[in-house]
Coordinates of C-alpha atoms and ligand atoms in Angstrom, one line a residue:
M1 CA -35.3 -44.8 53.6
S2 CA -34.0 -47.5 53.0
D3 CA -34.8 -51.0 55.0
Q4 CA -31.7 -50.4 57.5
T5 CA -31.4 -53.5 58.9
S6 CA -27.5 -52.9 60.8
L7 CA -27.8 -52.7 64.0
S8 CA -25.3 -50.3 64.4
P9 CA -26.8 -47.1 66.5
L10 CA -28.5 -44.1 64.5
G11 CA -27.3 -41.7 67.5
F12 CA -28.0 -42.0 71.5
V13 CA -31.0 -39.8 74.4
N14 CA -29.5 -36.8 75.2
F15 CA -29.9 -34.9 78.9
D16 CA -33.0 -33.7 79.2
D17 CA -34.7 -29.9 79.2
I18 CA -36.8 -30.4 82.7
R19 CA -39.1 -28.3 81.0
G20 CA -39.8 -30.9 77.8
Q21 CA -42.3 -32.9 77.1
N22 CA -42.6 -36.3 78.6
N23 CA -43.3 -37.7 75.5
E24 CA -40.7 -36.9 73.6
I25 CA -36.2 -37.0 74.0
E26 CA -34.1 -35.6 72.3
L27 CA -32.0 -37.3 70.0
R28 CA -27.9 -36.4 69.3
I29 CA -26.5 -38.1 65.5
P30 CA -23.1 -38.2 65.0
F31 CA -22.2 -36.8 61.5
D32 CA -21.7 -39.9 59.9
E33 CA -24.5 -41.4 61.3
I34 CA -26.5 -38.0 59.7
K35 CA -27.9 -39.6 56.3
R36 CA -29.3 -42.6 57.6
I37 CA -31.7 -40.7 59.1
Q38 CA -34.6 -39.0 58.7
R39 CA -37.9 -37.2 60.1
G40 CA -40.7 -39.6 60.0
Q41 CA -38.2 -42.4 60.6
Y42 CA -39.4 -45.1 63.3
V43 CA -36.8 -45.9 65.6
L44 CA -36.0 -48.3 68.6
I45 CA -35.1 -46.8 71.6
G46 CA -33.2 -49.3 73.7
S47 CA -29.8 -51.2 73.6
A48 CA -29.6 -54.4 72.8
G49 CA -31.0 -56.8 75.0
V50 CA -33.2 -55.0 77.1
E51 CA -36.5 -56.0 77.5
R52 CA -38.7 -53.5 76.5
P53 CA -37.7 -50.3 74.5
Y54 CA -39.0 -48.0 73.7
L55 CA -40.7 -47.4 69.9
G56 CA -40.1 -43.6 68.4
R57 CA -41.2 -41.4 65.7
V58 CA -38.6 -38.8 64.0
I59 CA -40.9 -35.9 64.0
S60 CA -38.4 -32.7 63.5
G61 CA -34.8 -32.6 62.0
P62 CA -32.1 -33.0 61.8
F63 CA -30.9 -29.8 63.1
Y64 CA -27.5 -28.6 62.8
T65 CA -24.8 -27.8 65.7
P66 CA -21.5 -27.3 66.0
D67 CA -19.9 -30.2 69.1
A68 CA -17.8 -27.9 70.2
V69 CA -18.2 -24.6 69.8
S70 CA -21.0 -22.5 70.0
K71 CA -22.8 -21.2 67.1
D72 CA -23.3 -18.2 67.9
S73 CA -19.3 -18.7 69.3
A74 CA -16.6 -15.9 67.2
F75 CA -15.0 -19.3 65.0
A76 CA -18.3 -20.6 64.3
R77 CA -20.1 -17.8 63.1
T78 CA -16.8 -16.6 60.9
S79 CA -17.3 -19.8 59.6
I80 CA -20.0 -19.4 57.9
L81 CA -19.8 -15.6 57.5
L82 CA -17.0 -15.8 56.1
A83 CA -17.3 -19.3 53.8
N84 CA -15.5 -17.8 51.3
E85 CA -12.3 -16.9 52.4
V86 CA -12.3 -19.0 55.4
P87 CA -11.5 -22.5 54.5
F88 CA -12.2 -23.9 58.1
L89 CA -16.1 -25.4 59.2
P90 CA -16.3 -26.4 63.5
D91 CA -17.2 -30.1 63.7
F92 CA -20.8 -30.5 63.2
H93 CA -23.6 -33.4 64.7
G94 CA -27.6 -34.1 63.5
V95 CA -30.3 -32.8 66.3
C96 CA -33.5 -34.8 65.8
R97 CA -36.2 -34.7 68.6
V98 CA -38.5 -37.6 69.1
E99 CA -42.2 -39.1 69.8
L100 CA -42.2 -41.6 71.8
L101 CA -45.1 -43.7 71.3
G102 CA -44.7 -47.4 73.5
R103 CA -43.0 -49.5 75.1
V104 CA -42.8 -52.3 72.6
S105 CA -42.5 -55.6 73.9
L106 CA -41.1 -58.1 72.4
D107 CA -42.4 -61.7 72.3
D108 CA -45.4 -60.3 70.7
Y109 CA -45.0 -57.5 69.1
H110 CA -47.4 -55.4 71.1
L111 CA -46.7 -52.0 72.1
S112 CA -47.9 -50.0 75.5
G113 CA -47.7 -47.9 77.6
F114 CA -44.9 -46.1 80.3
A115 CA -44.8 -43.7 82.8
S116 CA -40.9 -43.5 82.0
R117 CA -38.2 -42.3 80.0
P118 CA -34.9 -43.5 78.9
F119 CA -31.9 -42.5 79.6
P120 CA -29.8 -39.9 78.5
K121 CA -27.0 -41.6 76.2
T122 CA -30.1 -44.8 76.0
P123 CA -28.7 -45.7 72.0
V124 CA -31.4 -45.3 69.2
L125 CA -31.5 -47.5 66.2
P126 CA -33.6 -47.5 63.0
M127 CA -36.1 -49.9 63.7
P128 CA -36.7 -53.0 61.0
S129 CA -39.7 -52.2 59.0
D130 CA -41.3 -56.0 59.3
Q131 CA -41.7 -55.3 62.7
I132 CA -43.2 -51.8 61.6
A133 CA -46.6 -53.1 60.4
Q134 CA -47.5 -55.6 63.3
L135 CA -47.0 -52.7 66.3
L136 CA -48.6 -50.6 64.9
G137 CA -51.8 -52.1 63.7
L138 CA -51.3 -51.3 60.1
E139 CA -51.8 -54.9 59.1
G140 CA -55.9 -56.4 57.2
N141 CA -57.3 -56.8 53.1
M142 CA -57.7 -53.0 51.9
Y143 CA -55.0 -52.0 50.3
L144 CA -54.7 -48.1 51.3
G145 CA -51.3 -47.3 49.9
H146 CA -47.9 -47.5 51.7
L147 CA -46.1 -46.0 55.4
T148 CA -44.6 -41.9 54.8
G149 CA -40.9 -42.7 54.0
Y150 CA -41.7 -46.9 53.6
E151 CA -42.4 -48.0 50.6
Q152 CA -42.1 -51.4 51.8
I153 CA -44.5 -51.4 54.1
R154 CA -48.4 -51.2 53.8
V155 CA -51.1 -49.8 54.9
Y156 CA -54.2 -51.4 55.2
F157 CA -57.5 -50.9 57.0
N158 CA -59.1 -54.0 57.9
A159 CA -62.6 -55.0 56.9
H160 CA -63.6 -58.1 59.1
V161 CA -63.0 -56.1 62.8
K162 CA -65.8 -53.4 63.7
K163 CA -63.4 -50.7 64.6
V164 CA -63.1 -48.7 61.2
L165 CA -66.1 -49.2 58.9
P166 CA -68.9 -49.9 60.4
R167 CA -67.7 -47.5 63.0
N168 CA -67.8 -43.8 60.4
V169 CA -64.9 -42.2 58.6
G170 CA -64.2 -38.5 57.8
V171 CA -62.1 -37.0 54.8
F172 CA -60.9 -33.3 55.0
G173 CA -58.0 -31.8 53.3
T174 CA -58.2 -28.3 50.5
V175 CA -59.2 -28.7 46.9
G176 CA -57.3 -31.1 44.5
S177 CA -55.3 -32.3 48.1
G178 CA -56.9 -36.5 46.6
K179 CA -59.6 -36.5 49.3
T180 CA -61.7 -37.4 46.0
N181 CA -59.0 -40.5 45.1
T182 CA -59.1 -42.1 49.1
A183 CA -62.3 -41.8 48.4
Q184 CA -62.4 -44.1 45.5
V185 CA -59.6 -46.5 47.5
L186 CA -62.2 -47.3 49.9
I187 CA -65.2 -47.3 47.8
E188 CA -63.0 -49.8 46.1
E189 CA -62.0 -52.2 48.6
A190 CA -65.3 -52.4 50.3
I191 CA -66.5 -53.4 47.3
A192 CA -63.8 -55.9 47.6
S193 CA -65.0 -57.0 50.7
G194 CA -68.1 -57.2 49.6
W195 CA -69.8 -54.9 50.9
A196 CA -72.1 -52.9 49.3
V197 CA -71.7 -49.5 48.7
V198 CA -74.1 -46.0 47.9
V199 CA -72.9 -42.6 47.6
L200 CA -74.4 -40.0 47.4
D201 CA -72.4 -37.8 45.1
V202 CA -73.0 -34.0 44.8
E203 CA -70.5 -33.5 42.4
G204 CA -70.9 -35.9 40.1
E205 CA -67.9 -36.9 40.2
Y206 CA -68.0 -40.8 41.0
I207 CA -70.5 -42.0 37.8
S208 CA -68.0 -43.0 36.3
M209 CA -66.6 -46.0 38.7
D210 CA -67.5 -48.6 36.7
K211 CA -64.5 -47.5 33.6
P212 CA -61.2 -48.0 34.3
N213 CA -58.6 -44.7 35.7
G214 CA -58.4 -42.8 32.6
E215 CA -55.4 -41.0 34.1
A216 CA -53.7 -44.2 34.1
K217 CA -52.6 -43.0 30.5
K218 CA -51.1 -40.4 31.6
K219 CA -47.4 -41.0 32.8
P220 CA -47.6 -39.1 36.4
L221 CA -50.4 -41.2 37.4
A222 CA -49.3 -44.5 35.6
A223 CA -46.0 -43.9 37.0
A224 CA -48.0 -44.5 41.1
M225 CA -49.5 -46.6 39.8
Q226 CA -46.8 -48.3 39.4
R227 CA -45.3 -47.9 42.8
F228 CA -48.5 -49.1 44.3
G229 CA -49.1 -52.3 42.6
V230 CA -52.7 -51.4 41.7
S231 CA -53.8 -51.2 38.1
P232 CA -56.3 -49.0 36.3
R233 CA -59.8 -50.9 36.5
G234 CA -63.8 -50.2 37.2
I235 CA -65.9 -51.9 39.3
E236 CA -68.4 -54.6 37.8
N237 CA -71.3 -54.2 39.7
V238 CA -72.7 -49.8 39.9
Q239 CA -76.0 -48.5 39.2
V240 CA -76.2 -44.4 38.6
F241 CA -79.4 -42.8 39.5
N242 CA -80.1 -39.1 38.6
C243 CA -83.7 -37.1 39.9
P244 CA -86.4 -36.4 37.6
G245 CA -86.0 -33.2 35.6
T246 CA -82.4 -33.6 36.2
E247 CA -79.9 -34.6 33.4
S248 CA -76.6 -36.5 34.5
R249 CA -73.4 -37.0 32.1
C250 CA -74.5 -40.7 32.4
P251 CA -75.8 -42.0 30.1
D252 CA -77.6 -45.7 31.5
A253 CA -78.8 -43.3 34.9
R254 CA -81.7 -44.0 36.2
E255 CA -84.3 -41.6 37.4
F256 CA -85.6 -42.4 41.6
C257 CA -88.3 -40.7 43.3
L258 CA -88.9 -41.0 46.3
R259 CA -92.1 -42.0 47.9
F260 CA -93.5 -39.0 50.2
G261 CA -95.6 -41.4 52.6
N262 CA -92.5 -42.3 53.7
L263 CA -90.4 -39.2 54.3
S264 CA -90.5 -38.5 58.4
P265 CA -92.1 -35.4 58.4
Y266 CA -89.7 -33.7 60.6
D267 CA -87.1 -33.3 58.2
L268 CA -89.1 -32.5 55.5
I269 CA -90.0 -29.6 58.2
E270 CA -86.1 -29.6 59.6
I271 CA -84.4 -29.4 55.7
M272 CA -87.0 -26.5 55.0
G273 CA -86.2 -24.7 57.3
M274 CA -90.1 -24.2 58.1
S275 CA -90.9 -21.6 60.7
E276 CA -93.0 -22.5 64.4
A277 CA -95.7 -21.8 63.1
Q278 CA -95.2 -23.5 59.8
E279 CA -93.8 -26.3 61.7
T280 CA -97.5 -26.1 63.7
R281 CA -99.7 -25.9 60.7
F282 CA -97.3 -28.2 58.6
L283 CA -98.0 -31.0 61.0
E284 CA -101.8 -31.0 61.4
L285 CA -101.5 -31.0 58.4
H286 CA -100.0 -34.1 58.4
E287 CA -101.7 -35.7 61.7
E288 CA -105.1 -35.0 59.2
A289 CA -104.0 -36.0 56.6
T290 CA -102.5 -39.4 58.3
A291 CA -106.2 -39.4 60.3
K292 CA -107.7 -39.5 57.1
L293 CA -106.4 -42.3 54.5
M294 CA -105.7 -44.7 57.9
T295 CA -110.2 -44.0 58.2
K296 CA -110.3 -44.9 54.8
Q297 CA -107.3 -47.9 54.6
G298 CA -109.0 -49.1 58.0
A299 CA -105.3 -49.8 59.6
T300 CA -105.5 -49.5 63.4
Q301 CA -101.7 -48.5 63.6
H302 CA -99.9 -45.6 65.4
K303 CA -99.8 -42.6 62.7
H304 CA -96.4 -41.4 63.7
S305 CA -95.0 -44.9 64.9
K306 CA -92.3 -45.3 62.6
W307 CA -90.7 -42.0 63.2
D308 CA -91.4 -42.9 66.6
R309 CA -89.0 -46.3 66.3
L310 CA -86.4 -44.6 64.3
A311 CA -85.9 -42.6 67.2
G312 CA -85.6 -45.1 69.9
N313 CA -89.3 -45.4 71.1
N314 CA -88.5 -49.5 70.0
N315 CA -92.5 -49.4 68.1
P316 CA -92.2 -52.4 66.6
V317 CA -94.8 -52.2 63.2
G318 CA -94.1 -52.4 59.8
L319 CA -92.9 -50.5 57.6
N320 CA -94.3 -48.1 55.0
S321 CA -97.8 -47.7 56.8
L322 CA -98.9 -44.6 54.3
P323 CA -98.3 -45.5 50.8
N324 CA -101.2 -43.2 49.4
L325 CA -100.0 -39.9 51.4
T326 CA -98.7 -37.9 48.3
L327 CA -97.3 -34.2 48.2
Q328 CA -101.0 -33.2 46.1
F329 CA -103.0 -35.3 49.1
L330 CA -101.8 -32.9 51.1
I331 CA -101.7 -29.9 48.8
D332 CA -105.5 -31.1 48.7
Q333 CA -106.9 -31.0 52.0
I334 CA -105.2 -27.4 52.3
D335 CA -107.7 -25.9 50.3
I336 CA -110.2 -28.1 51.8
E337 CA -109.0 -26.7 56.1
N338 CA -109.4 -23.3 54.4
Q339 CA -112.0 -23.4 52.5
D340 CA -113.9 -25.2 56.2
S341 CA -112.0 -21.8 57.8
G342 CA -111.6 -24.4 60.6
Y343 CA -108.3 -23.3 62.6
G344 CA -104.9 -21.6 61.7
N345 CA -104.5 -18.3 60.5
K346 CA -104.6 -17.4 56.8
A347 CA -101.0 -16.3 56.6
S348 CA -98.6 -19.3 57.5
W349 CA -101.5 -21.8 56.0
N350 CA -100.8 -20.0 52.8
K351 CA -96.8 -20.1 53.8
V352 CA -97.1 -23.9 53.9
L353 CA -99.5 -24.2 50.8
Q354 CA -96.5 -22.5 49.2
L355 CA -93.8 -24.5 50.8
L356 CA -95.5 -28.0 49.5
V357 CA -96.3 -26.7 45.8
K358 CA -92.9 -25.8 45.1
L359 CA -91.3 -29.6 46.8
K360 CA -94.0 -30.4 44.5
R361 CA -91.8 -28.9 41.5
Y362 CA -88.6 -30.4 41.9
Q363 CA -90.7 -33.7 41.5
I364 CA -88.6 -35.8 43.6
F365 CA -91.9 -37.0 45.1
D366 CA -94.3 -39.5 43.5
S367 CA -93.2 -38.2 40.3
V368 CA -91.7 -41.4 37.9
D369 CA -92.4 -45.8 38.2
Y370 CA -88.9 -46.7 40.0
V371 CA -89.7 -45.5 43.6
F372 CA -86.2 -45.2 46.2
N373 CA -85.4 -49.2 47.6
A374 CA -83.1 -49.4 50.4
D375 CA -83.4 -53.7 48.3
D376 CA -81.9 -51.7 45.5
L377 CA -78.5 -51.0 47.0
L378 CA -77.9 -54.0 50.5
K379 CA -76.1 -56.5 48.1
P380 CA -73.3 -57.2 48.7
G381 CA -70.7 -56.0 46.4
Q382 CA -73.2 -53.2 45.1
L383 CA -72.2 -49.8 44.4
S384 CA -74.5 -47.4 43.5
I385 CA -74.2 -43.7 43.3
F386 CA -77.1 -41.1 43.2
D387 CA -75.9 -38.6 40.7
L388 CA -76.8 -35.4 42.8
S389 CA -74.5 -32.4 40.3
D390 CA -77.8 -30.9 38.4
A391 CA -79.9 -30.7 41.7
T392 CA -82.2 -27.6 41.8
N393 CA -81.4 -26.6 45.2
V394 CA -79.2 -27.8 48.7
R395 CA -82.2 -28.2 50.2
V396 CA -83.6 -31.0 47.4
N397 CA -80.2 -32.6 47.3
N398 CA -80.9 -32.9 51.9
I399 CA -84.4 -34.3 51.9
I400 CA -82.7 -36.6 49.2
I401 CA -79.9 -37.6 51.5
A402 CA -81.7 -38.1 54.4
Q403 CA -84.3 -39.9 53.3
I404 CA -81.9 -42.5 51.5
L405 CA -79.7 -42.7 54.9
R406 CA -83.1 -43.6 57.0
E407 CA -83.9 -45.9 54.6
I408 CA -80.9 -47.6 54.8
F409 CA -80.9 -48.0 57.7
E410 CA -84.3 -48.8 59.0
K411 CA -82.9 -51.6 55.9
K412 CA -79.8 -52.6 57.7
I413 CA -81.9 -53.1 61.3
D414 CA -84.6 -54.8 60.1
E415 CA -82.4 -57.8 58.3
P416 CA -79.3 -58.7 60.0
D417 CA -78.3 -60.4 57.4
A418 CA -78.2 -57.4 54.7
P419 CA -74.2 -56.5 54.1
P420 CA -72.3 -54.6 55.0
T421 CA -73.1 -51.1 53.7
I422 CA -70.9 -47.6 53.9
V423 CA -72.7 -44.2 52.5
V424 CA -70.3 -41.6 51.4
I425 CA -71.5 -38.0 51.7
E426 CA -69.2 -35.9 49.8
E427 CA -69.3 -32.4 50.9
A428 CA -70.9 -32.9 54.5
H429 CA -70.4 -30.0 55.3
T430 CA -73.2 -28.9 52.8
F431 CA -75.8 -31.4 54.3
V432 CA -75.4 -30.5 58.2
S433 CA -72.9 -27.4 59.0
R434 CA -72.5 -25.9 61.8
E435 CA -74.3 -22.6 60.8
N436 CA -77.3 -25.2 60.6
V437 CA -76.6 -27.7 63.1
K438 CA -79.1 -25.8 65.8
A439 CA -82.0 -26.6 63.2
M440 CA -81.0 -29.5 61.9
E441 CA -81.7 -31.6 65.7
N442 CA -83.6 -34.7 63.8
I443 CA -81.5 -35.2 61.6
V444 CA -78.2 -35.2 63.7
D445 CA -79.9 -37.4 66.0
M446 CA -80.9 -39.7 63.0
L447 CA -76.4 -39.3 62.6
R448 CA -76.3 -40.7 65.7
E449 CA -78.0 -43.3 66.2
I450 CA -76.5 -44.5 63.4
S451 CA -72.9 -44.5 64.3
R452 CA -74.4 -46.2 67.7
R453 CA -76.7 -49.4 65.8
G454 CA -74.8 -49.1 62.7
R455 CA -71.7 -50.7 63.7
K456 CA -73.2 -53.7 65.4
R457 CA -75.2 -53.8 62.3
W458 CA -72.1 -52.9 59.9
L459 CA -73.4 -50.0 58.2
G460 CA -71.0 -46.9 58.4
L461 CA -70.9 -43.5 57.1
C462 CA -67.9 -41.5 55.2
F463 CA -67.6 -38.0 55.2
I464 CA -66.1 -36.0 52.7
S465 CA -65.5 -32.1 53.2
Q466 CA -63.2 -29.5 51.8
Q467 CA -64.1 -27.3 54.8
P468 CA -63.8 -28.6 58.4
A469 CA -64.2 -25.1 59.9
H470 CA -68.2 -25.4 58.5
L471 CA -68.2 -29.1 60.4
P472 CA -70.2 -29.3 63.9
N473 CA -68.3 -30.8 66.1
E474 CA -71.2 -33.6 66.6
I475 CA -70.1 -35.0 62.6
F476 CA -66.4 -34.8 64.2
E477 CA -67.9 -36.7 67.0
L478 CA -68.7 -39.5 65.0
C479 CA -66.4 -39.8 62.8
N480 CA -64.2 -42.7 64.3
T481 CA -60.8 -42.8 61.8
K482 CA -60.4 -39.5 60.2
V483 CA -58.2 -39.1 57.0
I484 CA -56.5 -36.1 56.6
H485 CA -55.7 -34.9 53.5
Q486 CA -53.3 -30.9 53.6
T487 CA -55.6 -28.3 55.3
T488 CA -54.6 -25.0 55.3
G489 CA -55.9 -22.3 56.2
K490 CA -56.3 -21.4 60.7
R491 CA -59.5 -22.1 60.6
N492 CA -59.9 -25.6 59.1
L493 CA -57.0 -26.5 61.1
D494 CA -57.9 -25.6 63.7
A495 CA -61.4 -27.8 64.1
L496 CA -59.5 -30.6 62.8
Q497 CA -57.1 -30.5 65.3
V498 CA -59.6 -30.0 68.0
S499 CA -61.7 -33.1 67.2
A500 CA -58.8 -35.6 66.5
G501 CA -57.5 -35.2 70.4
N502 CA -53.8 -36.6 70.7
V503 CA -52.0 -35.9 68.4
N504 CA -48.4 -34.1 68.6
E505 CA -47.4 -30.6 67.4
A506 CA -44.7 -31.3 65.5
V507 CA -47.5 -34.1 63.0
W508 CA -49.8 -31.5 63.0
G509 CA -47.4 -29.2 60.9
E510 CA -47.2 -31.0 58.6
V511 CA -50.4 -30.8 57.5
P512 CA -50.9 -28.1 55.9
L513 CA -47.3 -29.3 53.7
L514 CA -48.7 -32.7 52.5
G515 CA -47.9 -33.1 49.0
Q516 CA -51.2 -34.7 46.9
G517 CA -52.4 -38.1 48.3
Q518 CA -50.6 -38.1 51.2
A519 CA -52.6 -37.8 54.9
L520 CA -52.8 -38.6 58.3
I521 CA -54.7 -41.5 59.0
I522 CA -56.1 -40.9 63.2
S523 CA -57.6 -44.0 63.4
P524 CA -58.6 -46.5 66.4
Q525 CA -57.3 -49.8 64.2
F526 CA -53.7 -47.8 64.2
A527 CA -51.4 -47.6 67.6
H528 CA -50.5 -43.9 66.6
P529 CA -51.8 -41.3 63.9
V530 CA -49.8 -43.2 60.9
L531 CA -48.9 -40.2 57.3
C532 CA -49.8 -42.5 54.3
D533 CA -49.1 -41.9 51.1
M534 CA -52.6 -42.9 49.2
R535 CA -52.7 -44.9 46.8
P536 CA -54.5 -44.8 43.9
C537 CA -57.3 -45.4 42.5
S538 CA -57.9 -48.3 39.9
T539 CA -61.4 -46.7 39.2
N540 CA -62.5 -43.7 36.3
R541 CA -63.2 -40.1 37.9
E542 CA -65.4 -37.8 36.2
Y543 CA -63.4 -34.7 36.1
T544 CA -65.6 -31.2 36.5
D545 CA -65.4 -27.8 37.6
Ligands
ADP1 N1 -53.2 -41.4 46.1 C1 -53.0 -40.1 45.1 N2 -51.9 -40.8 44.3 C2 -51.4 -40.1 43.0 N3 -52.3 -38.8 42.7 C3 -53.7 -38.8 43.2 C4 -53.3 -39.3 44.4 N4 -54.9 -38.8 45.1 C5 -54.9 -37.5 44.4 N5 -54.3 -37.6 42.6 C6 -54.3 -36.3 41.8 O1 -54.7 -35.3 42.3 C7 -55.8 -34.9 41.8 C8 -56.9 -34.0 42.6 O2 -57.4 -35.1 43.9 P1 -58.4 -35.6 44.0 O3 -59.2 -36.6 45.1 O4 -59.6 -35.1 43.3 O5 -58.7 -34.1 45.3 P2 -60.1 -33.4 45.9 O6 -61.3 -34.2 45.8 O7 -59.3 -33.4 47.5 O8 -60.0 -32.2 45.3 C9 -55.9 -36.7 41.1 O9 -56.9 -36.3 40.0 C10 -55.0 -37.3 41.4 O10 -54.0 -37.6 40.1
MG2 MG1 -62.9 -33.6 45.7

């Protein structure tokens, strides 16, 4: 779409159908102007000099209709059906539907709501592109891409306001629609703004972001990079971690483990899917073991104080009160209790024992020298990637994800000076899903808590999912900003549409048709949902099949 500076009207507002939508008008476009209009175009509705014209966006059409006869008249039909034999074609014009986005105050270029509609025959002009960015709130310092249809208008998030990143972002779309590219763009821009970024990388795709984008050597991407004015470049401070006993394709990956004593027993119960009887045994065991260790250490702290505090009980105690509580110590306690035969039923004790022994085999607790420490992640411009691609099973990954989130959250609460931080969770539906959400109450509460308090502390989450239909409403509710790539399938579309609120039907109709890298972005920063051609990322991606 070329930047139309001409002030001649594209067309005029038509009479209404009284059953029409309050925020839509029909636009009639004389034949000679048709080539000036395209779907997606922003238009100004109002005569020159009108105080507060409307801003609108063409959402459907142009459809062509004869000027003076009905399209079903014999004259019109014959002209089409006998196209080869009769030379005539009735004069025709274009018809578009335009969504009204707001009224423009011309003093400060501000959009406001409206309870009126433009009169029939009001002229409709192209919106000068230099005013669109300001009106829609597209300005900021994190370069995302171009407004679709307007190569000269860049779309940015603003890293300095709390409207976007310290609240949560959801990135959705089918396989290959551009989600990971978008996540990489967000990561690159966040890092450039001095944020700390942590990626929970379940497919091992992000591990080579220290290198320039390898696809840039190929023609299509090289051309796209040029068009967007970006060049291939790796991120300077990148560290990759993997679990003991797993392979990472990153040669510099460092093995890490979690400290069992730091783990919330409630998270473990949920993720391991313990039955009620097993849960009771496990909590008895955990309390018993904790008490023993406390006495040994001469400590006086409340056993569950750390977890109570994270649940919002604000108990002011120090961190990591139980460094000596290991999985082996718990396992040993079960043997002892069984011999004493003091309480509990043997079957559920055995089941708990089996679970713990299995958990120990996964080697994620207290197994190697380097124990996960949020301090090492929360540094300005530091990208930390947890390569979980070779993990034994989803439960193990989920324990790791939950624990990393908790420890980062704790650190951000305790240290207000830690840099703004974003945690990217790929394949979020395998962590919390519609199917398991009821059993994951404690973890969903934590996510809510991170959202509520994290915003003030500049801690945001970025959920990525190719299966929005499998994500629970709770996650959608947490995502204030949604980047929606091409999505197909009624269930996925429905899930997104319900959560997205007030998006025009015709605009939704575009979602299954979006091209690779295009996205509908709904964000509190923008005055309206916008369609964006995302820029290609500068950093490399590891391809996995
Ligand atoms: N904004 C974009 N610009 C150019 N190419 C893109 C863009 N987004 C995605 N692509 C191309 O599409 C491919 C698939 O994108 P990807 O982000 O991996 O999709 P997803 O994560 O949704 O499966 C990438 O390898 C890249 O070649
Ligand atoms: Mg992907």
